[in-house]
GROMACS .gro file of C-alpha atoms in nm:
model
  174
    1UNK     CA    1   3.100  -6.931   3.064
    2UNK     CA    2   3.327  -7.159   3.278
    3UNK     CA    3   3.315  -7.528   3.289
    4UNK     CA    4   2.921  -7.560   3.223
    5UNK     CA    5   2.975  -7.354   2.901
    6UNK     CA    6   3.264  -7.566   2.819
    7UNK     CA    7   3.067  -7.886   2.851
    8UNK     CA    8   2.824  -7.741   2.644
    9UNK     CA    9   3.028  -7.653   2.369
   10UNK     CA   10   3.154  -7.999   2.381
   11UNK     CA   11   2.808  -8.169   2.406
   12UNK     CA   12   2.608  -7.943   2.123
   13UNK     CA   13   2.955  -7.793   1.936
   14UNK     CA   14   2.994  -7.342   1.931
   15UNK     CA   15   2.679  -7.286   1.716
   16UNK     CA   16   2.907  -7.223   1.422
   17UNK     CA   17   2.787  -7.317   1.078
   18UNK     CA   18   2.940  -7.611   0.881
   19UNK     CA   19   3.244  -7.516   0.743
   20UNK     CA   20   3.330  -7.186   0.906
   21UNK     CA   21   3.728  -7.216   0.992
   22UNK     CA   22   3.744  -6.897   1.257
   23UNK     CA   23   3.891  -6.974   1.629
   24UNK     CA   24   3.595  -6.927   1.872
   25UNK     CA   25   3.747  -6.820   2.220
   26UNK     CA   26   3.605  -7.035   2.478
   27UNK     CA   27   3.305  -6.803   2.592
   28UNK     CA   28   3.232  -6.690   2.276
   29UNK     CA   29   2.897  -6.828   2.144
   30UNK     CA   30   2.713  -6.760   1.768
   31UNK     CA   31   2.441  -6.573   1.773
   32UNK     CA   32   2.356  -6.584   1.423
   33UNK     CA   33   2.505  -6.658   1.056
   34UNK     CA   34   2.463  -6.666   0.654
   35UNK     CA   35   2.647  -6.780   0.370
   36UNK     CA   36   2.828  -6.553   0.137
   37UNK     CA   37   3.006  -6.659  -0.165
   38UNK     CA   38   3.308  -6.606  -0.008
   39UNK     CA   39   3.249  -6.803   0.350
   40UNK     CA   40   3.060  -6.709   0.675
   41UNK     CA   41   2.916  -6.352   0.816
   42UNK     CA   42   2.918  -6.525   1.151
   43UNK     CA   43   2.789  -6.250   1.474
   44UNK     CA   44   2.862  -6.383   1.769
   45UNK     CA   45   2.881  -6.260   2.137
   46UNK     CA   46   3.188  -6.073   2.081
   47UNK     CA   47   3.183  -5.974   1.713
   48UNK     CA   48   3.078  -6.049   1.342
   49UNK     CA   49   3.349  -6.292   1.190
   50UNK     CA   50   3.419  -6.131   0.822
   51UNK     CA   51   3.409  -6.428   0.583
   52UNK     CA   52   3.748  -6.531   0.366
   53UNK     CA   53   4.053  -6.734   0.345
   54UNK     CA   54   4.135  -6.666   0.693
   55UNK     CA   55   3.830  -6.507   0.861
   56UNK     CA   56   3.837  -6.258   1.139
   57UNK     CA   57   3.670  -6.115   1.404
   58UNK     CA   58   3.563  -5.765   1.371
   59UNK     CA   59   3.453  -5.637   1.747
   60UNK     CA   60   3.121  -5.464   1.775
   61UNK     CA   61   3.237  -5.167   1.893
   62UNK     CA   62   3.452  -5.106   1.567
   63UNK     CA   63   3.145  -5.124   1.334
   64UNK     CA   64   3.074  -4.772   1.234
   65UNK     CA   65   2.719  -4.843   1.051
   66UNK     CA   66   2.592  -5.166   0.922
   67UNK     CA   67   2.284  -5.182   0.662
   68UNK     CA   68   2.105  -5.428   0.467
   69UNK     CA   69   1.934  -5.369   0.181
   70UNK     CA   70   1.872  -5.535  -0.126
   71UNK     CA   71   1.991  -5.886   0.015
   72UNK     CA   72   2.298  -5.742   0.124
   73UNK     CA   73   2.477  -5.648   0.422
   74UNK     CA   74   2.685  -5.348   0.420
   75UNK     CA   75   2.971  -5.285   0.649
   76UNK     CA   76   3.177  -4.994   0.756
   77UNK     CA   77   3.489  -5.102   0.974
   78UNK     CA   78   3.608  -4.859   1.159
   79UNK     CA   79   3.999  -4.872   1.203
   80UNK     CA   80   4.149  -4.746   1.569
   81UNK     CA   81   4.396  -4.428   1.405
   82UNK     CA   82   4.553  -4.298   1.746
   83UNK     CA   83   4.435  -4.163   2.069
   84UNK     CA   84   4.348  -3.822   2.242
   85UNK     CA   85   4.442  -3.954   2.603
   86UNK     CA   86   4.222  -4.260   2.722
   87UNK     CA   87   4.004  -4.140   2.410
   88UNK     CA   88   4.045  -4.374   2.062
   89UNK     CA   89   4.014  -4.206   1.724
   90UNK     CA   90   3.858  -4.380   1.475
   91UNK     CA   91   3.890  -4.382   1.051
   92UNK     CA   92   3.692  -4.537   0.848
   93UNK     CA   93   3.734  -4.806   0.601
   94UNK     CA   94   3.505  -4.795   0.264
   95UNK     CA   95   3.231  -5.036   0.311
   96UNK     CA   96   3.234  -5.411   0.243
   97UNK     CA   97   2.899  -5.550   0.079
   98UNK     CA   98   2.802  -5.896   0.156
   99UNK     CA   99   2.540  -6.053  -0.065
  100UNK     CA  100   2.350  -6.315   0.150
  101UNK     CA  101   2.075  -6.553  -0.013
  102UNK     CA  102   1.960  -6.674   0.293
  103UNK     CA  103   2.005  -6.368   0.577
  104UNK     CA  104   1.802  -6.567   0.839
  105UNK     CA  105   1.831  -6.380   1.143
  106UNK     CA  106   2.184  -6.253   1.089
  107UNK     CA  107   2.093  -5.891   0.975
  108UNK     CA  108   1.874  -5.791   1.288
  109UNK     CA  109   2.115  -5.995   1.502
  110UNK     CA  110   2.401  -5.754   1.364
  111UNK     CA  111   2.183  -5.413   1.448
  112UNK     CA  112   2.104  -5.523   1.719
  113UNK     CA  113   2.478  -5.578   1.899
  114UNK     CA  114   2.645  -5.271   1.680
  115UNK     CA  115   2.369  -5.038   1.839
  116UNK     CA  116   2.364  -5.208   2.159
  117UNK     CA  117   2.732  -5.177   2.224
  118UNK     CA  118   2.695  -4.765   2.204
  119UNK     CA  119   2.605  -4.669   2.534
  120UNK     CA  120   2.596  -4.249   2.402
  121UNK     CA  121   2.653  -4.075   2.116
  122UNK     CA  122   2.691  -3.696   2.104
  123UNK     CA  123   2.754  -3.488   1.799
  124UNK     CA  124   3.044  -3.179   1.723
  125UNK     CA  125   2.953  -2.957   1.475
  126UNK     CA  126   3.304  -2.748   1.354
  127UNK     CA  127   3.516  -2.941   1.334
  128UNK     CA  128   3.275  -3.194   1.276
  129UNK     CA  129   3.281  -3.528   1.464
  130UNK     CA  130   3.113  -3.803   1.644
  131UNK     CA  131   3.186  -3.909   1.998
  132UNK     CA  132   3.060  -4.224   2.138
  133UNK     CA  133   3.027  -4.417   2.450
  134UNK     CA  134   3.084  -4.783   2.382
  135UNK     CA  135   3.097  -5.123   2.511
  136UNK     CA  136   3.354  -5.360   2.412
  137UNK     CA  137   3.295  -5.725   2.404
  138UNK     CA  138   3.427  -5.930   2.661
  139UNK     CA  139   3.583  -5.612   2.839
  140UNK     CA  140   3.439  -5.405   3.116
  141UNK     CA  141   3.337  -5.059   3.137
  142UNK     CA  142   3.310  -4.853   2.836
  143UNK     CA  143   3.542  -4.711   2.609
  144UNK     CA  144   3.540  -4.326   2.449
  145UNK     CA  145   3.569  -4.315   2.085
  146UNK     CA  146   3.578  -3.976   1.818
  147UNK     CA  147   3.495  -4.031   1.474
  148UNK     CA  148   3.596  -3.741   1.265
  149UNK     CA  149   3.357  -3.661   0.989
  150UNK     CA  150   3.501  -3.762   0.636
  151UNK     CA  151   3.752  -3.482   0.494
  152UNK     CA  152   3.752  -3.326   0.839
  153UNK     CA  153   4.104  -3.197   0.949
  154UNK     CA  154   4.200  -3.477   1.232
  155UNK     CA  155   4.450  -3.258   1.400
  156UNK     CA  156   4.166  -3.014   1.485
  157UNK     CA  157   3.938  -3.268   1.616
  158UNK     CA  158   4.206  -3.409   1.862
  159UNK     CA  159   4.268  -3.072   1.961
  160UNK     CA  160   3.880  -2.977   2.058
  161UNK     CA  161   3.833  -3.370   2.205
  162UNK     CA  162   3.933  -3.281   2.579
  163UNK     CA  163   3.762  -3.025   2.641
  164UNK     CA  164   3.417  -3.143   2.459
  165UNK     CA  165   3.465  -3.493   2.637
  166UNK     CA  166   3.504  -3.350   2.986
  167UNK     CA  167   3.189  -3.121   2.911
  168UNK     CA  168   2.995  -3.439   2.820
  169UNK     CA  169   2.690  -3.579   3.094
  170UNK     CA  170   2.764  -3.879   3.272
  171UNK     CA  171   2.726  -4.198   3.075
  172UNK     CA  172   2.353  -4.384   3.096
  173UNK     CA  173   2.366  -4.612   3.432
  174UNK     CA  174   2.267  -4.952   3.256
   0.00000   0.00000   0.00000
């Protein structure tokens, strides 16, 4: 953002909601946010900032699946559980429900950046697991990731993830 953005941010504040306590970094900028009982879901340009006694960022590209329904958001993070080479395996954490009275535009803003950051996606089927293309905020290029299906053997899907990544197409030219 540099030293307009910074002026900015000094002139009209980070777009943060009243009483959200999480650090911004400096080109960080809120793209959208709603009250839970227990703080902020704040989505921003680099993440959605979980709400609690010390809030955190949780990156876009470690959001497994993210669903509202029934005036809640539902979130899978995905935890980084070791590495195949330059390729990151993921786990999954059970999934955190967020009751929001007033969404506003927070739940489309939230589909829209966790699908946006996956640049490809291409299924294994034995052992069964996901492989993705993804952005990460604030970082360049993209980053491989393998998410094993749930009471898959792991050791089997690192040992199939060099070959099937190598036989993968090109990623999509943006």
């Amino acid at each position: 953002m540099g030293a307009v953005g910074d002026l900015l941010r000094r002139l009209f504040g980070s777009g943060a909601p009243e009483g959200f306590t999480g650090a911004l970094e400096p080109a960080e900028h809120v793209v959208a946010s709603a009250a839970t009982r227990d703080g902020w879901l704040v989505a921003t340009s680099l993440g959605l900032w979980l709400p609690g006694a010390r809030p955190r960022r949780l990156g876009w590209h470690l959001i497994s699946k993210a669903t509202w329904s029934g005036g809640a958001l539902s979130v899978v993070e995905a935890v980084e559980d070791g590495a195949v080479g330059e390729v990151v395996v993921l786990r999954d954490l059970p999934p955190r429900r967020f009751a929001l009275e007033e969404p506003g535009k927070l739940p489309e803003a939230v589909h829209k950046r966790v699908t946006g950051a996956i640049r490809s996606r291409h299924r294994h089927e034995s052992p069964g697991a996901w492989f993705l293309r993804r952005r990460v905020p604030g970082r360049d290029g993209l980053v491989v990731q393998v998410r094993p299906d749930d009471g898959e053997d792991v050791e089997r899907v690192k040992e199939i993830t060099p070959a099937f990544v190598a036989s993968l197409p090109p990623p999509p030219v943006d």
